[in-house]
mmCIF file of C-alpha atoms in Angstrom:
data_model
loop_
_atom_site.group_PDB
_atom_site.id
_atom_site.type_symbol
_atom_site.label_atom_id
_atom_site.label_comp_id
_atom_site.label_asym_id
_atom_site.label_seq_id
_atom_site.Cartn_x
_atom_site.Cartn_y
_atom_site.Cartn_z
ATOM 1 C CA UNK C 1188 121.076 90.758 57.994
ATOM 2 C CA UNK C 1189 117.404 90.689 58.891
ATOM 3 C CA UNK C 1190 115.977 93.366 61.176
ATOM 4 C CA UNK C 1191 115.869 91.960 64.734
ATOM 5 C CA UNK C 1192 112.309 93.189 65.004
ATOM 6 C CA UNK C 1193 111.398 90.553 62.373
ATOM 7 C CA UNK C 1194 113.039 87.808 64.353
ATOM 8 C CA UNK C 1195 112.072 88.394 67.957
ATOM 9 C CA UNK C 1196 109.047 89.286 70.020
ATOM 10 C CA UNK C 1197 110.206 92.445 71.678
ATOM 11 C CA UNK C 1198 106.939 92.546 73.676
ATOM 12 C CA UNK C 1199 107.437 89.131 75.400
ATOM 13 C CA UNK C 1200 107.795 89.167 79.163
ATOM 14 C CA UNK C 1201 110.665 86.686 78.865
ATOM 15 C CA UNK C 1202 112.830 88.953 76.820
ATOM 16 C CA UNK C 1203 116.175 89.609 78.504
ATOM 17 C CA UNK C 1204 117.669 91.841 75.780
ATOM 18 C CA UNK C 1205 121.408 91.183 76.494
ATOM 19 C CA UNK C 1206 121.218 87.383 76.343
ATOM 20 C CA UNK C 1207 118.899 84.613 75.193
ATOM 21 C CA UNK C 1208 115.842 83.853 77.334
ATOM 22 C CA UNK C 1209 115.772 80.717 79.464
ATOM 23 C CA UNK C 1210 113.477 78.788 77.104
ATOM 24 C CA UNK C 1211 115.924 79.244 74.250
ATOM 25 C CA UNK C 1212 118.724 78.043 76.542
ATOM 26 C CA UNK C 1213 116.823 75.140 78.042
ATOM 27 C CA UNK C 1214 114.676 73.949 75.073
ATOM 28 C CA UNK C 1215 116.393 75.348 72.046
ATOM 29 C CA UNK C 1216 113.197 77.085 70.855
ATOM 30 C CA UNK C 1217 113.290 80.217 68.750
ATOM 31 C CA UNK C 1218 111.346 83.361 69.366
ATOM 32 C CA UNK C 1219 108.991 83.302 66.391
ATOM 33 C CA UNK C 1220 106.624 80.383 66.933
ATOM 34 C CA UNK C 1221 107.780 79.877 70.555
ATOM 35 C CA UNK C 1222 105.082 78.179 72.689
ATOM 36 C CA UNK C 1223 106.149 80.306 75.648
ATOM 37 C CA UNK C 1224 105.531 83.646 73.996
ATOM 38 C CA UNK C 1225 103.786 85.813 76.600
ATOM 39 C CA UNK C 1226 103.035 89.333 75.391
ATOM 40 C CA UNK C 1227 103.168 92.076 77.987
ATOM 41 C CA UNK C 1228 99.892 93.948 78.369
ATOM 42 C CA UNK C 1229 100.606 95.950 81.523
ATOM 43 C CA UNK C 1230 103.896 97.215 82.839
ATOM 44 C CA UNK C 1231 103.933 97.574 86.663
ATOM 45 C CA UNK C 1232 106.574 98.970 89.006
ATOM 46 C CA UNK C 1233 106.410 97.987 92.688
ATOM 47 C CA UNK C 1234 108.627 99.925 95.072
ATOM 48 C CA UNK C 1235 109.119 98.006 98.322
ATOM 49 C CA UNK C 1236 112.661 98.305 99.708
ATOM 50 C CA UNK C 1237 112.665 97.060 103.298
ATOM 51 C CA UNK C 1238 112.618 95.475 105.830
ATOM 52 C CA UNK C 1239 113.316 92.001 104.579
ATOM 53 C CA UNK C 1240 110.402 90.463 106.367
ATOM 54 C CA UNK C 1241 108.071 93.149 105.078
ATOM 55 C CA UNK C 1242 109.330 92.699 101.546
ATOM 56 C CA UNK C 1243 108.591 88.981 101.787
ATOM 57 C CA UNK C 1244 105.075 89.427 103.151
ATOM 58 C CA UNK C 1245 104.302 91.951 100.387
ATOM 59 C CA UNK C 1246 104.779 89.198 97.823
ATOM 60 C CA UNK C 1247 101.181 88.198 98.573
ATOM 61 C CA UNK C 1248 100.063 91.040 96.283
ATOM 62 C CA UNK C 1249 101.587 89.406 93.227
ATOM 63 C CA UNK C 1250 98.791 86.900 92.382
ATOM 64 C CA UNK C 1251 96.235 89.674 92.985
ATOM 65 C CA UNK C 1252 97.991 91.969 90.509
ATOM 66 C CA UNK C 1253 98.189 89.181 87.945
ATOM 67 C CA UNK C 1254 94.439 88.607 88.264
ATOM 68 C CA UNK C 1255 93.719 92.355 88.084
ATOM 69 C CA UNK C 1256 96.068 92.910 85.159
ATOM 70 C CA UNK C 1257 96.554 89.713 83.075
ATOM 71 C CA UNK C 1258 99.761 89.803 81.157
ATOM 72 C CA UNK C 1259 101.632 91.894 83.737
ATOM 73 C CA UNK C 1260 105.362 92.498 83.455
ATOM 74 C CA UNK C 1261 106.382 93.329 86.999
ATOM 75 C CA UNK C 1262 109.505 95.236 88.031
ATOM 76 C CA UNK C 1263 110.294 95.245 91.785
ATOM 77 C CA UNK C 1264 112.606 97.843 93.240
ATOM 78 C CA UNK C 1265 114.083 96.732 96.500
ATOM 79 C CA UNK C 1266 117.104 96.938 98.833
ATOM 80 C CA UNK C 1267 120.148 94.647 98.339
ATOM 81 C CA UNK C 1268 119.436 92.503 101.414
ATOM 82 C CA UNK C 1269 115.820 91.755 100.281
ATOM 83 C CA UNK C 1270 116.580 91.001 96.648
ATOM 84 C CA UNK C 1271 117.375 87.229 97.158
ATOM 85 C CA UNK C 1272 113.855 86.819 98.614
ATOM 86 C CA UNK C 1273 112.371 87.737 95.263
ATOM 87 C CA UNK C 1274 114.570 85.539 93.080
ATOM 88 C CA UNK C 1275 112.997 82.727 91.102
ATOM 89 C CA UNK C 1276 109.494 84.138 91.689
ATOM 90 C CA UNK C 1277 107.485 83.453 88.511
ATOM 91 C CA UNK C 1278 105.590 86.758 88.755
ATOM 92 C CA UNK C 1279 108.653 89.013 89.349
ATOM 93 C CA UNK C 1280 110.066 89.664 85.899
ATOM 94 C CA UNK C 1281 112.859 91.997 86.970
ATOM 95 C CA UNK C 1282 114.470 93.038 90.283
ATOM 96 C CA UNK C 1283 115.979 96.520 90.523
ATOM 97 C CA UNK C 1284 118.432 96.659 93.418
ATOM 98 C CA UNK C 1285 118.960 100.108 94.893
ATOM 99 C CA UNK C 1286 120.824 101.399 97.875
ATOM 100 C CA UNK C 1287 120.319 105.118 97.910
ATOM 101 C CA UNK C 1288 120.571 105.787 94.227
ATOM 102 C CA UNK C 1289 117.883 105.910 91.506
ATOM 103 C CA UNK C 1290 118.099 102.957 89.084
ATOM 104 C CA UNK C 1291 118.612 104.420 85.575
ATOM 105 C CA UNK C 1292 115.771 102.221 84.225
ATOM 106 C CA UNK C 1293 113.324 104.316 86.243
ATOM 107 C CA UNK C 1294 114.541 107.457 84.485
ATOM 108 C CA UNK C 1295 114.256 105.943 81.031
ATOM 109 C CA UNK C 1296 111.148 103.775 81.090
ATOM 110 C CA UNK C 1297 107.358 104.302 81.352
ATOM 111 C CA UNK C 1298 105.030 102.069 83.359
ATOM 112 C CA UNK C 1299 101.305 101.603 83.281
ATOM 113 C CA UNK C 1300 101.081 101.501 87.023
ATOM 114 C CA UNK C 1301 103.471 102.365 89.915
ATOM 115 C CA UNK C 1302 102.833 100.915 93.376
ATOM 116 C CA UNK C 1303 104.473 102.107 96.612
ATOM 117 C CA UNK C 1304 103.096 100.756 99.922
ATOM 118 C CA UNK C 1305 105.739 102.517 102.085
ATOM 119 C CA UNK C 1306 105.694 106.137 103.332
ATOM 120 C CA UNK C 1307 109.438 106.581 103.723
ATOM 121 C CA UNK C 1308 110.605 109.460 101.553
ATOM 122 C CA UNK C 1309 113.075 107.570 99.459
ATOM 123 C CA UNK C 1310 110.619 104.855 98.492
ATOM 124 C CA UNK C 1311 108.029 107.566 97.704
ATOM 125 C CA UNK C 1312 110.625 109.426 95.650
ATOM 126 C CA UNK C 1313 111.359 106.337 93.549
ATOM 127 C CA UNK C 1314 107.633 105.953 92.985
ATOM 128 C CA UNK C 1315 107.453 109.565 91.827
ATOM 129 C CA UNK C 1316 110.377 109.161 89.460
ATOM 130 C CA UNK C 1317 108.800 106.213 87.723
ATOM 131 C CA UNK C 1318 106.998 107.685 84.684
ATOM 132 C CA UNK C 1319 103.361 106.659 84.664
ATOM 133 C CA UNK C 1320 99.823 107.958 84.488
ATOM 134 C CA UNK C 1321 98.657 105.822 87.446
ATOM 135 C CA UNK C 1322 100.131 105.560 90.945
ATOM 136 C CA UNK C 1323 98.850 103.864 94.129
ATOM 137 C CA UNK C 1324 100.207 104.171 97.652
ATOM 138 C CA UNK C 1325 102.661 106.999 98.202
ATOM 139 C CA UNK C 1326 104.556 109.605 96.207
ATOM 140 C CA UNK C 1327 106.887 112.540 97.239
ATOM 141 C CA UNK C 1328 105.705 116.112 96.639
ATOM 142 C CA UNK C 1329 108.052 118.864 95.415
ATOM 143 C CA UNK C 1330 108.398 120.186 98.970
ATOM 144 C CA UNK C 1331 109.594 116.814 100.304
ATOM 145 C CA UNK C 1332 106.268 115.889 101.828
ATOM 146 C CA UNK C 1333 105.110 112.264 101.500
ATOM 147 C CA UNK C 1334 101.778 112.286 99.742
ATOM 148 C CA UNK C 1335 99.265 109.392 100.439
ATOM 149 C CA UNK C 1336 97.079 108.588 97.513
ATOM 150 C CA UNK C 1337 94.210 106.777 99.116
ATOM 151 C CA UNK C 1338 92.276 106.749 102.320
ATOM 152 C CA UNK C 1339 94.056 103.537 103.314
ATOM 153 C CA UNK C 1340 97.396 105.141 102.623
ATOM 154 C CA UNK C 1341 96.499 108.138 104.796
ATOM 155 C CA UNK C 1342 95.474 105.867 107.674
ATOM 156 C CA UNK C 1343 98.654 103.764 107.381
ATOM 157 C CA UNK C 1344 100.826 106.940 107.293
ATOM 158 C CA UNK C 1345 99.159 108.087 110.539
ATOM 159 C CA UNK C 1346 99.741 104.724 112.177
ATOM 160 C CA UNK C 1347 103.440 104.912 111.297
ATOM 161 C CA UNK C 1348 103.749 108.334 112.954
ATOM 162 C CA UNK C 1349 101.816 107.537 116.174
ATOM 163 C CA UNK C 1350 102.600 104.525 118.332
ATOM 164 C CA UNK C 1351 99.257 104.928 120.218
ATOM 165 C CA UNK C 1352 97.326 104.507 116.873
ATOM 166 C CA UNK C 1353 99.614 101.561 115.968
ATOM 167 C CA UNK C 1354 98.807 99.931 119.291
ATOM 168 C CA UNK C 1355 95.091 100.246 118.721
ATOM 169 C CA UNK C 1356 95.273 98.623 115.290
ATOM 170 C CA UNK C 1357 93.388 95.364 114.843
ATOM 171 C CA UNK C 1358 93.800 94.777 111.066
ATOM 172 C CA UNK C 1359 96.324 92.464 109.415
ATOM 173 C CA UNK C 1360 99.050 93.733 107.137
ATOM 174 C CA UNK C 1361 97.235 92.052 104.242
ATOM 175 C CA UNK C 1362 94.072 94.054 104.968
ATOM 176 C CA UNK C 1363 96.057 97.257 105.249
ATOM 177 C CA UNK C 1364 97.999 96.546 102.095
ATOM 178 C CA UNK C 1365 94.806 96.014 100.179
ATOM 179 C CA UNK C 1366 93.565 99.476 101.154
ATOM 180 C CA UNK C 1367 96.868 101.256 100.723
ATOM 181 C CA UNK C 1368 97.333 99.926 97.172
ATOM 182 C CA UNK C 1369 93.632 99.945 96.276
ATOM 183 C CA UNK C 1370 93.627 96.245 95.383
ATOM 184 C CA UNK C 1371 90.388 94.520 94.360
ATOM 185 C CA UNK C 1372 91.017 91.602 96.772
ATOM 186 C CA UNK C 1373 92.945 90.814 99.886
ATOM 187 C CA UNK C 1374 96.596 89.658 99.336
ATOM 188 C CA UNK C 1375 97.391 86.134 100.254
ATOM 189 C CA UNK C 1376 100.363 84.661 102.240
ATOM 190 C CA UNK C 1377 103.992 85.496 101.485
ATOM 191 C CA UNK C 1378 105.582 83.521 98.693
ATOM 192 C CA UNK C 1379 109.120 82.302 98.481
ATOM 193 C CA UNK C 1380 110.124 80.104 95.504
ATOM 194 C CA UNK C 1381 113.182 78.029 96.329
ATOM 195 C CA UNK C 1382 114.961 76.089 93.594
ATOM 196 C CA UNK C 1383 115.265 72.317 93.608
ATOM 197 C CA UNK C 1384 118.988 72.747 94.216
ATOM 198 C CA UNK C 1385 118.331 74.842 97.306
ATOM 199 C CA UNK C 1386 115.875 72.243 98.637
ATOM 200 C CA UNK C 1387 118.374 69.483 97.948
ATOM 201 C CA UNK C 1388 121.054 71.491 99.726
ATOM 202 C CA UNK C 1389 118.880 71.490 102.809
ATOM 203 C CA UNK C 1390 118.313 67.731 102.583
ATOM 204 C CA UNK C 1391 122.092 67.259 102.283
ATOM 205 C CA UNK C 1392 122.530 69.313 105.452
ATOM 206 C CA UNK C 1393 120.049 67.151 107.300
ATOM 207 C CA UNK C 1394 121.886 63.978 106.250
ATOM 208 C CA UNK C 1395 125.316 65.425 107.138
ATOM 209 C CA UNK C 1396 124.056 66.636 110.557
ATOM 210 C CA UNK C 1397 122.478 63.234 111.146
ATOM 211 C CA UNK C 1398 119.116 64.687 112.088
ATOM 212 C CA UNK C 1399 117.005 61.557 112.499
ATOM 213 C CA UNK C 1400 113.944 60.981 110.343
ATOM 214 C CA UNK C 1401 110.787 59.687 111.918
ATOM 215 C CA UNK C 1402 110.974 62.211 114.748
ATOM 216 C CA UNK C 1403 109.298 65.616 114.682
ATOM 217 C CA UNK C 1404 111.788 68.454 113.950
ATOM 218 C CA UNK C 1405 111.034 71.713 115.746
ATOM 219 C CA UNK C 1406 112.857 74.852 114.722
ATOM 220 C CA UNK C 1407 113.815 77.440 117.336
ATOM 221 C CA UNK C 1408 114.674 80.724 115.771
ATOM 222 C CA UNK C 1409 116.463 82.437 118.661
ATOM 223 C CA UNK C 1410 117.080 85.926 117.225
ATOM 224 C CA UNK C 1411 114.923 88.952 116.674
ATOM 225 C CA UNK C 1412 116.890 91.294 114.396
ATOM 226 C CA UNK C 1413 118.950 94.318 115.296
ATOM 227 C CA UNK C 1414 116.213 96.911 115.080
ATOM 228 C CA UNK C 1415 113.919 95.459 117.775
ATOM 229 C CA UNK C 1416 116.138 93.593 120.239
ATOM 230 C CA UNK C 1417 113.198 93.537 122.741
ATOM 231 C CA UNK C 1418 111.393 91.041 120.465
ATOM 232 C CA UNK C 1419 113.852 88.318 121.465
ATOM 233 C CA UNK C 1420 112.716 85.624 123.853
ATOM 234 C CA UNK C 1421 114.930 84.653 126.714
ATOM 235 C CA UNK C 1422 117.903 82.284 126.452
ATOM 236 C CA UNK C 1423 116.548 80.309 129.381
ATOM 237 C CA UNK C 1424 113.151 79.941 127.683
ATOM 238 C CA UNK C 1425 114.666 78.489 124.488
ATOM 239 C CA UNK C 1426 116.973 76.211 126.447
ATOM 240 C CA UNK C 1427 114.207 74.746 128.637
ATOM 241 C CA UNK C 1428 111.756 74.458 125.693
ATOM 242 C CA UNK C 1429 114.359 72.661 123.617
ATOM 243 C CA UNK C 1430 115.199 70.201 126.481
ATOM 244 C CA UNK C 1431 111.547 69.420 127.123
ATOM 245 C CA UNK C 1432 110.892 68.880 123.372
ATOM 246 C CA UNK C 1433 113.914 66.594 123.123
ATOM 247 C CA UNK C 1434 112.691 64.628 126.139
ATOM 248 C CA UNK C 1435 109.354 64.075 124.342
ATOM 249 C CA UNK C 1436 111.166 62.628 121.301
ATOM 250 C CA UNK C 1437 111.532 65.729 119.124
ATOM 251 C CA UNK C 1438 114.640 66.913 117.386
ATOM 252 C CA UNK C 1439 115.468 70.602 117.889
ATOM 253 C CA UNK C 1440 116.979 72.763 115.138
ATOM 254 C CA UNK C 1441 118.602 75.972 116.219
ATOM 255 C CA UNK C 1442 118.115 78.783 113.699
ATOM 256 C CA UNK C 1443 119.605 82.273 113.573
ATOM 257 C CA UNK C 1444 122.010 84.662 111.886
ATOM 258 C CA UNK C 1445 125.499 85.938 112.709
ATOM 259 C CA UNK C 1446 124.156 87.800 115.829
ATOM 260 C CA UNK C 1447 122.906 84.471 117.219
ATOM 261 C CA UNK C 1448 126.058 82.432 116.468
ATOM 262 C CA UNK C 1449 127.464 82.383 120.011
ATOM 263 C CA UNK C 1450 124.007 82.057 121.563
ATOM 264 C CA UNK C 1451 123.181 78.978 119.456
ATOM 265 C CA UNK C 1452 126.595 77.403 120.069
ATOM 266 C CA UNK C 1453 125.900 77.730 123.804
ATOM 267 C CA UNK C 1454 122.328 76.343 123.404
ATOM 268 C CA UNK C 1455 123.762 73.404 121.391
ATOM 269 C CA UNK C 1456 126.353 72.570 124.131
ATOM 270 C CA UNK C 1457 123.945 72.956 127.012
ATOM 271 C CA UNK C 1458 120.973 71.404 125.256
ATOM 272 C CA UNK C 1459 122.779 68.131 124.594
ATOM 273 C CA UNK C 1460 121.206 65.193 122.789
ATOM 274 C CA UNK C 1461 118.538 66.055 120.311
ATOM 275 C CA UNK C 1462 119.849 69.561 119.598
ATOM 276 C CA UNK C 1463 121.178 70.498 116.128
ATOM 277 C CA UNK C 1464 122.584 73.768 114.827
ATOM 278 C CA UNK C 1465 121.468 74.946 111.360
ATOM 279 C CA UNK C 1466 124.462 77.349 111.193
ATOM 280 C CA UNK C 1467 124.516 81.106 111.573
ATOM 281 C CA UNK C 1468 126.235 82.190 108.387
ATOM 282 C CA UNK C 1469 123.791 80.928 105.760
ATOM 283 C CA UNK C 1470 122.676 83.051 102.868
ATOM 284 C CA UNK C 1471 119.010 83.895 103.327
ATOM 285 C CA UNK C 1472 117.718 81.410 100.762
ATOM 286 C CA UNK C 1473 119.759 78.578 102.236
ATOM 287 C CA UNK C 1474 118.515 79.644 105.703
ATOM 288 C CA UNK C 1475 114.944 79.423 104.348
ATOM 289 C CA UNK C 1476 115.530 75.998 102.934
ATOM 290 C CA UNK C 1477 116.869 74.666 106.204
ATOM 291 C CA UNK C 1478 114.015 76.257 108.097
ATOM 292 C CA UNK C 1479 111.693 74.504 105.679
ATOM 293 C CA UNK C 1480 112.843 71.158 107.076
ATOM 294 C CA UNK C 1481 110.997 71.832 110.301
ATOM 295 C CA UNK C 1482 107.578 70.503 111.242
ATOM 296 C CA UNK C 1483 106.863 73.405 113.584
ATOM 297 C CA UNK C 1484 108.693 76.743 114.035
ATOM 298 C CA UNK C 1485 109.018 78.815 117.209
ATOM 299 C CA UNK C 1486 110.085 82.373 116.516
ATOM 300 C CA UNK C 1487 109.647 85.978 117.459
ATOM 301 C CA UNK C 1488 108.240 88.684 115.163
ATOM 302 C CA UNK C 1489 111.069 88.631 112.635
ATOM 303 C CA UNK C 1490 111.989 87.470 109.128
ATOM 304 C CA UNK C 1491 111.886 83.757 110.099
ATOM 305 C CA UNK C 1492 108.223 84.144 110.974
ATOM 306 C CA UNK C 1493 107.371 85.207 107.436
ATOM 307 C CA UNK C 1494 109.652 82.529 105.940
ATOM 308 C CA UNK C 1495 107.779 79.910 107.997
ATOM 309 C CA UNK C 1496 104.391 81.191 106.840
ATOM 310 C CA UNK C 1497 105.669 81.188 103.239
ATOM 311 C CA UNK C 1498 106.789 77.581 103.616
ATOM 312 C CA UNK C 1499 103.383 76.519 105.036
ATOM 313 C CA UNK C 1500 104.923 75.499 108.388
ATOM 314 C CA UNK C 1501 102.893 75.869 111.589
ATOM 315 C CA UNK C 1502 104.415 78.859 113.365
ATOM 316 C CA UNK C 1503 104.300 79.447 117.138
ATOM 317 C CA UNK C 1504 104.920 83.219 117.105
ATOM 318 C CA UNK C 1505 106.010 85.089 120.234
ATOM 319 C CA UNK C 1506 104.942 88.756 120.582
ATOM 320 C CA UNK C 1507 105.613 91.529 122.972
ATOM 321 C CA UNK C 1508 106.618 95.003 121.838
ATOM 322 C CA UNK C 1509 105.254 94.757 118.265
ATOM 323 C CA UNK C 1510 101.781 94.186 116.774
ATOM 324 C CA UNK C 1511 100.416 90.685 116.771
ATOM 325 C CA UNK C 1512 97.238 91.869 115.101
ATOM 326 C CA UNK C 1513 99.057 92.735 111.895
ATOM 327 C CA UNK C 1514 100.392 89.171 111.529
ATOM 328 C CA UNK C 1515 98.292 86.574 109.741
ATOM 329 C CA UNK C 1516 99.392 82.940 110.168
ATOM 330 C CA UNK C 1517 96.824 81.846 107.603
ATOM 331 C CA UNK C 1518 95.415 79.093 109.760
ATOM 332 C CA UNK C 1519 98.755 77.429 110.627
ATOM 333 C CA UNK C 1520 100.096 78.156 114.074
ATOM 334 C CA UNK C 1521 99.429 80.331 117.144
ATOM 335 C CA UNK C 1522 100.368 83.608 118.606
ATOM 336 C CA UNK C 1523 101.646 83.762 122.150
ATOM 337 C CA UNK C 1524 101.446 87.021 124.048
ATOM 338 C CA UNK C 1525 102.286 87.636 127.743
ATOM 339 C CA UNK C 1526 99.253 87.929 129.944
ATOM 340 C CA UNK C 1527 98.188 90.731 132.221
ATOM 341 C CA UNK C 1528 100.123 93.643 130.631
ATOM 342 C CA UNK C 1529 98.699 96.881 129.375
ATOM 343 C CA UNK C 1530 101.911 97.980 127.579
ATOM 344 C CA UNK C 1531 102.037 95.392 124.823
ATOM 345 C CA UNK C 1532 102.732 96.624 121.320
ATOM 346 C CA UNK C 1533 104.685 99.545 122.669
ATOM 347 C CA UNK C 1534 107.146 99.673 119.760
ATOM 348 C CA UNK C 1535 109.924 100.687 122.094
ATOM 349 C CA UNK C 1536 113.471 99.566 121.317
ATOM 350 C CA UNK C 1537 114.416 99.673 125.044
ATOM 351 C CA UNK C 1538 112.487 98.795 128.168
ATOM 352 C CA UNK C 1539 113.421 99.251 131.788
ATOM 353 C CA UNK C 1540 110.719 96.928 133.170
ATOM 354 C CA UNK C 1541 111.910 93.769 134.964
ATOM 355 C CA UNK C 1542 110.642 91.324 133.973
ATOM 356 C CA UNK C 1543 109.696 92.696 130.527
ATOM 357 C CA UNK C 1544 106.971 91.394 128.245
ATOM 358 C CA UNK C 1545 109.110 88.731 126.560
ATOM 359 C CA UNK C 1546 110.364 87.479 129.970
ATOM 360 C CA UNK C 1547 106.765 86.788 130.936
ATOM 361 C CA UNK C 1548 106.088 84.278 128.132
ATOM 362 C CA UNK C 1549 106.264 80.960 129.828
ATOM 363 C CA UNK C 1550 107.763 77.755 128.525
ATOM 364 C CA UNK C 1551 104.625 75.861 129.433
ATOM 365 C CA UNK C 1552 102.472 77.997 127.071
ATOM 366 C CA UNK C 1553 104.941 77.797 124.188
ATOM 367 C CA UNK C 1554 105.381 73.971 124.685
ATOM 368 C CA UNK C 1555 101.611 73.421 124.730
ATOM 369 C CA UNK C 1556 101.220 75.408 121.524
ATOM 370 C CA UNK C 1557 104.004 73.413 119.772
ATOM 371 C CA UNK C 1558 102.457 70.156 120.842
ATOM 372 C CA UNK C 1559 99.133 71.142 119.261
ATOM 373 C CA UNK C 1560 100.791 71.493 115.895
ATOM 374 C CA UNK C 1561 103.127 68.540 115.884
ATOM 375 C CA UNK C 1562 102.424 65.950 113.203
#
């Protein structure tokens, strides 16, 4: 039998080792002479574990890395909940899913470059385990101290430790990420690559739900995630906004996860004609596909915001306890902040003020913003 090294390109980025590559499966081509042969020139490890929205908005670095290092084979280490957001991305060659263990690949392999934009010790430890001669972002020292490797990384570390510094910040996450990872250019918008089957699944849902065509569809993402419950807008605000949009000829699509299931059922019942429920138990990629049906999205500072930006949908984003400055809507949408408060961007998980910042966002302001972006 011939030596496999004489039959296959072991340096091709499409090599899967334990099974044939997709081009062999789809087109029947063989490795030697394959028109899709893409030799790896630079092996990069990117460690970005959480949160899901942050993982998604970090995908904007991928085109920058491909331009800086043509022929990159990119391995992304991430948490289980975020892994689906990276699937089907043409510039993510391998996803290493980790809970609290070290993927064995990191112990065995060498990389040309290791990137870690997060200062949490576990992420920094993974970046330190990855064998390489070049690192950017953060590593973990022998004494357990997180070590920033650039001026931008030092500044970002300080902001993560001091809410007062965080509140004063005026730069977007993309600007910060460029400095932390010492990138030659600013990262772009988040990228999510849905499959045609996933998009068709959303279209089937629309037909089954009888959401009319020819009318603008406005998505209302009613949740805010469990870590920052204060980011959630009021039930009454969503209900009045939905009713007024429906009265103006729009369809309203209620979006959320399991925590919003009862809330959205109640909104559906009280909202009446023109309200539709996207479901609250959808896998994240199906959730993204249904969100992608919308013409405008109203949401707080949560994963849905980044999914909307990735889909190119105008987003009306509602902010209170977290930073609006860090969010870039890339020219599509508006940020709504309550007026007359000096405690915005407090990063508190609880607030005793009545009314609080999110209570003070009026339906009139949100409705006016939505109308400016309707097709």
